Amino acid sequence: MKLIIWGIGGVTSSLISVLEATSHGYSSIEILQDADNLPEAFLGYAIRGTRQYLDTCDPSQYHVFAASSTPAIRHAMVSYLQAKGFFMPTFTSPLAEVRRTAKIGQGCLIQSFCLVDHFTEVGDYSLVGGYSVVAHDSRVGAFSSLYVGARMLGFTEVGERCLLGAGTHLFAYRKMGDGSAASMGSMVFEDVPAFVTVAGNPAQVIKQYTGFKPAKLRDLNAID
């Protein structure tokens, strides 16, 4: 089996670090990026081109990881991959602490030095950044992202396609609705409604939306 990492950036760097620290079993690792003027390699791994390269790959021979930290974009990428029949595996850093009662979904990345505690659930295609905490009896919805150092205390819940910025604290028994976001360093003492962004200490609503933020893949016709 071969692995393709789709995207270049912090998520890809973290994933490569996880892979290099484990006996991952892939015969090759390649990278794709939908961008102009691509370099030949990233961190020593060959860049094969844009997502069009996937058309040459047999899904039975390749796993693909959608390496975007933005929930809306990652959702669009995963939908594209599912339509083509590719499987997206989960990767967990050997330097992370994931308790035996925790449940981790498909297509997740659990980065180094984080804690996923007892009786927790991390939904499909979610990211738990380095030094983050998902404390006991908590739940992370599908396609959500916890950036570096985010903290979910006990009995908390984050909905689908949510984002917790770096250093955010979600205090015990609090919930964040679907499609919500907390900006970097937010102290969330109260429940957060769906489809809003909060910021500050204490966190206050600064933006409101009517639904999930739309996202689409880059138009490859615009790439030379």
PDB file of C-alpha atoms in Angstrom:
ATOM      1  CA  MET A   1       0.000   0.000   0.000  1.00  0.00           C
ATOM      2  CA  LYS A   2       1.136   3.543  -0.834  1.00  0.00           C
ATOM      3  CA  LEU A   3       0.214   6.827   0.865  1.00  0.00           C
ATOM      4  CA  ILE A   4      -0.578  10.173  -0.723  1.00  0.00           C
ATOM      5  CA  ILE A   5      -0.710  13.290   1.444  1.00  0.00           C
ATOM      6  CA  TRP A   6      -2.849  15.941  -0.218  1.00  0.00           C
ATOM      7  CA  GLY A   7      -1.732  19.384   0.894  1.00  0.00           C
ATOM      8  CA  ILE A   8       1.416  21.182   2.019  1.00  0.00           C
ATOM      9  CA  GLY A   9       1.623  22.983   5.353  1.00  0.00           C
ATOM     10  CA  GLY A  10       1.572  22.436   9.086  1.00  0.00           C
ATOM     11  CA  VAL A  11      -0.729  19.398   8.992  1.00  0.00           C
ATOM     12  CA  THR A  12       1.519  17.701   6.434  1.00  0.00           C
ATOM     13  CA  SER A  13       4.625  18.470   8.495  1.00  0.00           C
ATOM     14  CA  SER A  14       2.985  16.992  11.598  1.00  0.00           C
ATOM     15  CA  LEU A  15       1.801  13.908   9.722  1.00  0.00           C
ATOM     16  CA  ILE A  16       5.251  13.291   8.264  1.00  0.00           C
ATOM     17  CA  SER A  17       6.729  13.530  11.771  1.00  0.00           C
ATOM     18  CA  VAL A  18       4.221  10.931  12.968  1.00  0.00           C
ATOM     19  CA  LEU A  19       4.983   8.625  10.043  1.00  0.00           C
ATOM     20  CA  GLU A  20       8.726   8.885  10.534  1.00  0.00           C
ATOM     21  CA  ALA A  21       8.337   7.963  14.199  1.00  0.00           C
ATOM     22  CA  THR A  22       6.332   4.810  13.474  1.00  0.00           C
ATOM     23  CA  SER A  23       6.562   1.609  11.463  1.00  0.00           C
ATOM     24  CA  HIS A  24       3.822   2.805   9.133  1.00  0.00           C
ATOM     25  CA  GLY A  25       4.146   0.032   6.544  1.00  0.00           C
ATOM     26  CA  TYR A  26       3.670   2.167   3.416  1.00  0.00           C
ATOM     27  CA  SER A  27       5.904   1.307   0.470  1.00  0.00           C
ATOM     28  CA  SER A  28       5.993   4.962  -0.602  1.00  0.00           C
ATOM     29  CA  ILE A  29       4.788   8.383   0.536  1.00  0.00           C
ATOM     30  CA  GLU A  30       3.973  11.075  -2.021  1.00  0.00           C
ATOM     31  CA  ILE A  31       2.496  14.583  -1.811  1.00  0.00           C
ATOM     32  CA  LEU A  32      -0.032  16.506  -3.905  1.00  0.00           C
ATOM     33  CA  GLN A  33      -0.780  20.219  -3.863  1.00  0.00           C
ATOM     34  CA  ASP A  34      -3.260  22.216  -5.949  1.00  0.00           C
ATOM     35  CA  ALA A  35      -0.988  25.212  -6.484  1.00  0.00           C
ATOM     36  CA  ASP A  36       1.225  27.029  -8.970  1.00  0.00           C
ATOM     37  CA  ASN A  37       4.994  26.563  -9.259  1.00  0.00           C
ATOM     38  CA  LEU A  38       5.255  23.431  -7.161  1.00  0.00           C
ATOM     39  CA  PRO A  39       8.659  22.438  -5.773  1.00  0.00           C
ATOM     40  CA  GLU A  40       9.936  18.946  -6.531  1.00  0.00           C
ATOM     41  CA  ALA A  41       9.764  17.804  -2.918  1.00  0.00           C
ATOM     42  CA  PHE A  42       8.582  18.726   0.569  1.00  0.00           C
ATOM     43  CA  LEU A  43      10.582  17.535   3.580  1.00  0.00           C
ATOM     44  CA  GLY A  44      12.272  15.041   1.284  1.00  0.00           C
ATOM     45  CA  TYR A  45       9.064  13.520  -0.173  1.00  0.00           C
ATOM     46  CA  ALA A  46       8.258  13.827  -3.865  1.00  0.00           C
ATOM     47  CA  ILE A  47       5.473  16.176  -4.970  1.00  0.00           C
ATOM     48  CA  ARG A  48       3.604  14.504  -7.826  1.00  0.00           C
ATOM     49  CA  GLY A  49       1.449  17.445  -8.894  1.00  0.00           C
ATOM     50  CA  THR A  50      -2.153  18.460  -8.298  1.00  0.00           C
ATOM     51  CA  ARG A  51      -5.143  16.285  -7.391  1.00  0.00           C
ATOM     52  CA  GLN A  52      -5.347  15.264 -11.046  1.00  0.00           C
ATOM     53  CA  TYR A  53      -2.607  12.770 -10.192  1.00  0.00           C
ATOM     54  CA  LEU A  54      -5.250  10.787  -8.296  1.00  0.00           C
ATOM     55  CA  ASP A  55      -6.827   9.869 -11.639  1.00  0.00           C
ATOM     56  CA  THR A  56      -3.758   7.716 -12.331  1.00  0.00           C
ATOM     57  CA  CYS A  57      -3.926   5.927  -8.959  1.00  0.00           C
ATOM     58  CA  ASP A  58      -5.785   2.710  -8.164  1.00  0.00           C
ATOM     59  CA  PRO A  59      -7.754   3.245  -4.915  1.00  0.00           C
ATOM     60  CA  SER A  60      -7.012  -0.341  -3.923  1.00  0.00           C
ATOM     61  CA  GLN A  61      -3.305   0.501  -3.907  1.00  0.00           C
ATOM     62  CA  TYR A  62      -3.343   3.961  -2.315  1.00  0.00           C
ATOM     63  CA  HIS A  63      -4.498   5.579   0.877  1.00  0.00           C
ATOM     64  CA  VAL A  64      -4.934   9.375   0.802  1.00  0.00           C
ATOM     65  CA  PHE A  65      -4.892  11.888   3.671  1.00  0.00           C
ATOM     66  CA  ALA A  66      -6.553  15.295   3.257  1.00  0.00           C
ATOM     67  CA  ALA A  67      -4.053  17.569   4.994  1.00  0.00           C
ATOM     68  CA  SER A  68      -5.988  20.781   5.641  1.00  0.00           C
ATOM     69  CA  SER A  69      -6.531  22.264   9.086  1.00  0.00           C
ATOM     70  CA  THR A  70      -9.655  24.145   7.947  1.00  0.00           C
ATOM     71  CA  PRO A  71     -12.818  22.098   8.548  1.00  0.00           C
ATOM     72  CA  ALA A  72     -14.717  23.364   5.491  1.00  0.00           C
ATOM     73  CA  ILE A  73     -11.844  22.713   3.107  1.00  0.00           C
ATOM     74  CA  ARG A  74     -11.111  19.302   4.624  1.00  0.00           C
ATOM     75  CA  HIS A  75     -14.782  18.391   4.207  1.00  0.00           C
ATOM     76  CA  ALA A  76     -14.618  19.291   0.496  1.00  0.00           C
ATOM     77  CA  MET A  77     -11.414  17.286   0.061  1.00  0.00           C
ATOM     78  CA  VAL A  78     -12.806  14.208   1.794  1.00  0.00           C
ATOM     79  CA  SER A  79     -15.990  14.356  -0.296  1.00  0.00           C
ATOM     80  CA  TYR A  80     -13.832  14.418  -3.434  1.00  0.00           C
ATOM     81  CA  LEU A  81     -11.769  11.446  -2.241  1.00  0.00           C
ATOM     82  CA  GLN A  82     -14.820   9.423  -1.243  1.00  0.00           C
ATOM     83  CA  ALA A  83     -16.354   9.942  -4.688  1.00  0.00           C
ATOM     84  CA  LYS A  84     -13.198   8.442  -6.196  1.00  0.00           C
ATOM     85  CA  GLY A  85     -13.150   5.507  -3.791  1.00  0.00           C
ATOM     86  CA  PHE A  86     -10.047   6.360  -1.742  1.00  0.00           C
ATOM     87  CA  PHE A  87      -9.711   5.349   1.906  1.00  0.00           C
ATOM     88  CA  MET A  88      -8.425   7.893   4.424  1.00  0.00           C
ATOM     89  CA  PRO A  89      -6.635   6.313   7.399  1.00  0.00           C
ATOM     90  CA  THR A  90      -6.158   7.603  10.941  1.00  0.00           C
ATOM     91  CA  PHE A  91      -2.694   8.421  12.274  1.00  0.00           C
ATOM     92  CA  THR A  92      -1.749   8.787  15.928  1.00  0.00           C
ATOM     93  CA  SER A  93       1.601  10.074  17.153  1.00  0.00           C
ATOM     94  CA  PRO A  94       3.461   7.664  19.437  1.00  0.00           C
ATOM     95  CA  LEU A  95       4.070  10.731  21.598  1.00  0.00           C
ATOM     96  CA  ALA A  96       0.342  11.288  22.159  1.00  0.00           C
ATOM     97  CA  GLU A  97      -1.564   9.825  25.103  1.00  0.00           C
ATOM     98  CA  VAL A  98      -4.737   8.156  23.886  1.00  0.00           C
ATOM     99  CA  ARG A  99      -6.524   6.247  26.640  1.00  0.00           C
ATOM    100  CA  ARG A 100      -7.796   2.748  25.890  1.00  0.00           C
ATOM    101  CA  THR A 101     -11.460   3.768  26.302  1.00  0.00           C
ATOM    102  CA  ALA A 102     -11.166   6.635  23.807  1.00  0.00           C
ATOM    103  CA  LYS A 103     -12.745   6.200  20.379  1.00  0.00           C
ATOM    104  CA  ILE A 104     -10.997   7.719  17.373  1.00  0.00           C
ATOM    105  CA  GLY A 105     -12.809   7.870  14.031  1.00  0.00           C
ATOM    106  CA  GLN A 106     -11.589   7.368  10.478  1.00  0.00           C
ATOM    107  CA  GLY A 107      -9.280   9.847   8.797  1.00  0.00           C
ATOM    108  CA  CYS A 108      -8.103  11.597  11.963  1.00  0.00           C
ATOM    109  CA  LEU A 109      -4.675  12.939  12.913  1.00  0.00           C
ATOM    110  CA  ILE A 110      -3.759  12.869  16.608  1.00  0.00           C
ATOM    111  CA  GLN A 111      -0.587  14.924  16.930  1.00  0.00           C
ATOM    112  CA  SER A 112       2.289  14.754  19.385  1.00  0.00           C
ATOM    113  CA  PHE A 113       2.056  15.584  23.105  1.00  0.00           C
ATOM    114  CA  CYS A 114      -1.732  15.741  23.246  1.00  0.00           C
ATOM    115  CA  LEU A 115      -4.097  13.868  25.559  1.00  0.00           C
ATOM    116  CA  VAL A 116      -7.271  12.098  24.470  1.00  0.00           C
ATOM    117  CA  ASP A 117      -8.604  10.934  27.811  1.00  0.00           C
ATOM    118  CA  HIS A 118     -10.914   8.147  28.974  1.00  0.00           C
ATOM    119  CA  PHE A 119     -14.477   7.872  27.600  1.00  0.00           C
ATOM    120  CA  THR A 120     -13.905  10.431  24.869  1.00  0.00           C
ATOM    121  CA  GLU A 121     -14.834  10.322  21.198  1.00  0.00           C
ATOM    122  CA  VAL A 122     -13.094  12.028  18.282  1.00  0.00           C
ATOM    123  CA  GLY A 123     -15.288  11.994  15.175  1.00  0.00           C
ATOM    124  CA  ASP A 124     -14.239  11.091  11.651  1.00  0.00           C
ATOM    125  CA  TYR A 125     -11.793  13.335   9.782  1.00  0.00           C
ATOM    126  CA  SER A 126     -10.922  15.470  12.800  1.00  0.00           C
ATOM    127  CA  LEU A 127      -7.567  16.894  13.867  1.00  0.00           C
ATOM    128  CA  VAL A 128      -6.254  17.106  17.428  1.00  0.00           C
ATOM    129  CA  GLY A 129      -3.229  19.403  17.449  1.00  0.00           C
ATOM    130  CA  GLY A 130      -0.080  19.055  19.468  1.00  0.00           C
ATOM    131  CA  TYR A 131      -0.320  19.780  23.215  1.00  0.00           C
ATOM    132  CA  SER A 132      -4.132  19.770  23.050  1.00  0.00           C
ATOM    133  CA  VAL A 133      -6.377  18.070  25.609  1.00  0.00           C
ATOM    134  CA  VAL A 134      -9.672  16.272  25.072  1.00  0.00           C
ATOM    135  CA  ALA A 135     -10.503  15.556  28.699  1.00  0.00           C
ATOM    136  CA  HIS A 136     -12.608  12.690  30.029  1.00  0.00           C
ATOM    137  CA  ASP A 137     -16.189  12.155  28.866  1.00  0.00           C
ATOM    138  CA  SER A 138     -15.903  14.665  26.017  1.00  0.00           C
ATOM    139  CA  ARG A 139     -16.796  14.509  22.329  1.00  0.00           C
ATOM    140  CA  VAL A 140     -15.335  16.074  19.190  1.00  0.00           C
ATOM    141  CA  GLY A 141     -17.642  16.046  16.153  1.00  0.00           C
ATOM    142  CA  ALA A 142     -16.630  15.021  12.638  1.00  0.00           C
ATOM    143  CA  PHE A 143     -14.382  17.316  10.578  1.00  0.00           C
ATOM    144  CA  SER A 144     -13.450  19.479  13.564  1.00  0.00           C
ATOM    145  CA  SER A 145     -10.013  20.929  14.313  1.00  0.00           C
ATOM    146  CA  LEU A 146      -8.299  21.565  17.626  1.00  0.00           C
ATOM    147  CA  TYR A 147      -5.293  23.772  17.028  1.00  0.00           C
ATOM    148  CA  VAL A 148      -2.115  23.652  19.111  1.00  0.00           C
ATOM    149  CA  GLY A 149      -2.737  23.805  22.838  1.00  0.00           C
ATOM    150  CA  ALA A 150      -6.552  23.819  22.699  1.00  0.00           C
ATOM    151  CA  ARG A 151      -8.180  22.463  25.851  1.00  0.00           C
ATOM    152  CA  MET A 152     -11.530  20.720  26.200  1.00  0.00           C
ATOM    153  CA  LEU A 153     -12.210  20.076  29.882  1.00  0.00           C
ATOM    154  CA  GLY A 154     -14.373  17.235  31.193  1.00  0.00           C
ATOM    155  CA  PHE A 155     -17.895  16.584  29.851  1.00  0.00           C
ATOM    156  CA  THR A 156     -17.540  19.042  26.968  1.00  0.00           C
ATOM    157  CA  GLU A 157     -18.852  18.659  23.428  1.00  0.00           C
ATOM    158  CA  VAL A 158     -17.764  20.158  20.127  1.00  0.00           C
ATOM    159  CA  GLY A 159     -20.087  19.767  17.134  1.00  0.00           C
ATOM    160  CA  GLU A 160     -19.303  18.963  13.514  1.00  0.00           C
ATOM    161  CA  ARG A 161     -16.941  21.153  11.456  1.00  0.00           C
ATOM    162  CA  CYS A 162     -15.897  23.254  14.449  1.00  0.00           C
ATOM    163  CA  LEU A 163     -12.583  24.979  15.035  1.00  0.00           C
ATOM    164  CA  LEU A 164     -10.866  25.656  18.364  1.00  0.00           C
ATOM    165  CA  GLY A 165      -8.016  28.107  17.866  1.00  0.00           C
ATOM    166  CA  ALA A 166      -4.611  27.721  19.479  1.00  0.00           C
ATOM    167  CA  GLY A 167      -4.782  28.009  23.248  1.00  0.00           C
ATOM    168  CA  THR A 168      -8.582  28.006  23.416  1.00  0.00           C
ATOM    169  CA  HIS A 169     -10.148  26.672  26.627  1.00  0.00           C
ATOM    170  CA  LEU A 170     -13.620  25.110  26.586  1.00  0.00           C
ATOM    171  CA  PHE A 171     -14.658  24.822  30.210  1.00  0.00           C
ATOM    172  CA  ALA A 172     -16.348  21.782  31.767  1.00  0.00           C
ATOM    173  CA  TYR A 173     -19.896  20.843  30.704  1.00  0.00           C
ATOM    174  CA  ARG A 174     -19.921  23.419  27.906  1.00  0.00           C
ATOM    175  CA  LYS A 175     -20.897  22.782  24.269  1.00  0.00           C
ATOM    176  CA  MET A 176     -20.018  24.312  20.919  1.00  0.00           C
ATOM    177  CA  GLY A 177     -22.672  23.944  18.229  1.00  0.00           C
ATOM    178  CA  ASP A 178     -22.087  22.690  14.692  1.00  0.00           C
ATOM    179  CA  GLY A 179     -20.015  24.962  12.490  1.00  0.00           C
ATOM    180  CA  SER A 180     -18.883  27.185  15.347  1.00  0.00           C
ATOM    181  CA  ALA A 181     -15.380  28.487  15.988  1.00  0.00           C
ATOM    182  CA  ALA A 182     -13.395  29.922  18.878  1.00  0.00           C
ATOM    183  CA  SER A 183     -10.553  32.277  18.008  1.00  0.00           C
ATOM    184  CA  MET A 184      -7.049  31.824  19.391  1.00  0.00           C
ATOM    185  CA  GLY A 185      -6.852  32.131  23.154  1.00  0.00           C
ATOM    186  CA  SER A 186     -10.605  32.243  23.746  1.00  0.00           C
ATOM    187  CA  MET A 187     -11.903  31.368  27.207  1.00  0.00           C
ATOM    188  CA  VAL A 188     -15.265  29.703  26.604  1.00  0.00           C
ATOM    189  CA  PHE A 189     -17.319  29.726  29.837  1.00  0.00           C
ATOM    190  CA  GLU A 190     -20.777  29.397  28.238  1.00  0.00           C
ATOM    191  CA  ASP A 191     -22.329  27.232  25.525  1.00  0.00           C
ATOM    192  CA  VAL A 192     -21.623  28.452  21.992  1.00  0.00           C
ATOM    193  CA  PRO A 193     -24.520  28.416  19.491  1.00  0.00           C
ATOM    194  CA  ALA A 194     -24.159  26.764  16.098  1.00  0.00           C
ATOM    195  CA  PHE A 195     -22.650  28.768  13.244  1.00  0.00           C
ATOM    196  CA  VAL A 196     -20.995  31.564  15.203  1.00  0.00           C
ATOM    197  CA  THR A 197     -17.433  32.629  15.936  1.00  0.00           C
ATOM    198  CA  VAL A 198     -16.492  33.662  19.462  1.00  0.00           C
ATOM    199  CA  ALA A 199     -13.386  35.372  20.786  1.00  0.00           C
ATOM    200  CA  GLY A 200     -11.953  36.850  23.962  1.00  0.00           C
ATOM    201  CA  ASN A 201     -11.929  36.246  27.709  1.00  0.00           C
ATOM    202  CA  PRO A 202     -14.731  35.620  28.405  1.00  0.00           C
ATOM    203  CA  ALA A 203     -15.574  34.572  24.854  1.00  0.00           C
ATOM    204  CA  GLN A 204     -18.196  36.705  23.080  1.00  0.00           C
ATOM    205  CA  VAL A 205     -19.891  36.259  19.711  1.00  0.00           C
ATOM    206  CA  ILE A 206     -18.122  38.283  17.012  1.00  0.00           C
ATOM    207  CA  LYS A 207     -19.580  36.704  13.839  1.00  0.00           C
ATOM    208  CA  GLN A 208     -22.741  34.838  12.898  1.00  0.00           C
ATOM    209  CA  TYR A 209     -23.485  32.591   9.912  1.00  0.00           C
ATOM    210  CA  THR A 210     -26.595  31.012   8.426  1.00  0.00           C
ATOM    211  CA  GLY A 211     -25.058  27.537   8.082  1.00  0.00           C
ATOM    212  CA  PHE A 212     -21.848  25.693   7.395  1.00  0.00           C
ATOM    213  CA  LYS A 213     -19.252  27.843   5.661  1.00  0.00           C
ATOM    214  CA  PRO A 214     -19.099  26.844   1.978  1.00  0.00           C
ATOM    215  CA  ALA A 215     -15.793  25.729   0.523  1.00  0.00           C
ATOM    216  CA  LYS A 216     -14.770  24.403  -2.854  1.00  0.00           C
ATOM    217  CA  LEU A 217     -11.569  23.008  -4.255  1.00  0.00           C
ATOM    218  CA  ARG A 218      -9.298  25.253  -6.257  1.00  0.00           C
ATOM    219  CA  ASP A 219     -10.048  25.551  -9.969  1.00  0.00           C
ATOM    220  CA  LEU A 220      -7.274  23.581 -11.638  1.00  0.00           C
ATOM    221  CA  ASN A 221      -7.886  25.453 -14.899  1.00  0.00           C
ATOM    222  CA  ALA A 222      -6.430  28.526 -13.196  1.00  0.00           C
ATOM    223  CA  ILE A 223      -3.158  26.721 -12.536  1.00  0.00           C
ATOM    224  CA  ASP A 224      -0.559  26.992 -15.278  1.00  0.00           C
TER     225      ASP A 224
END
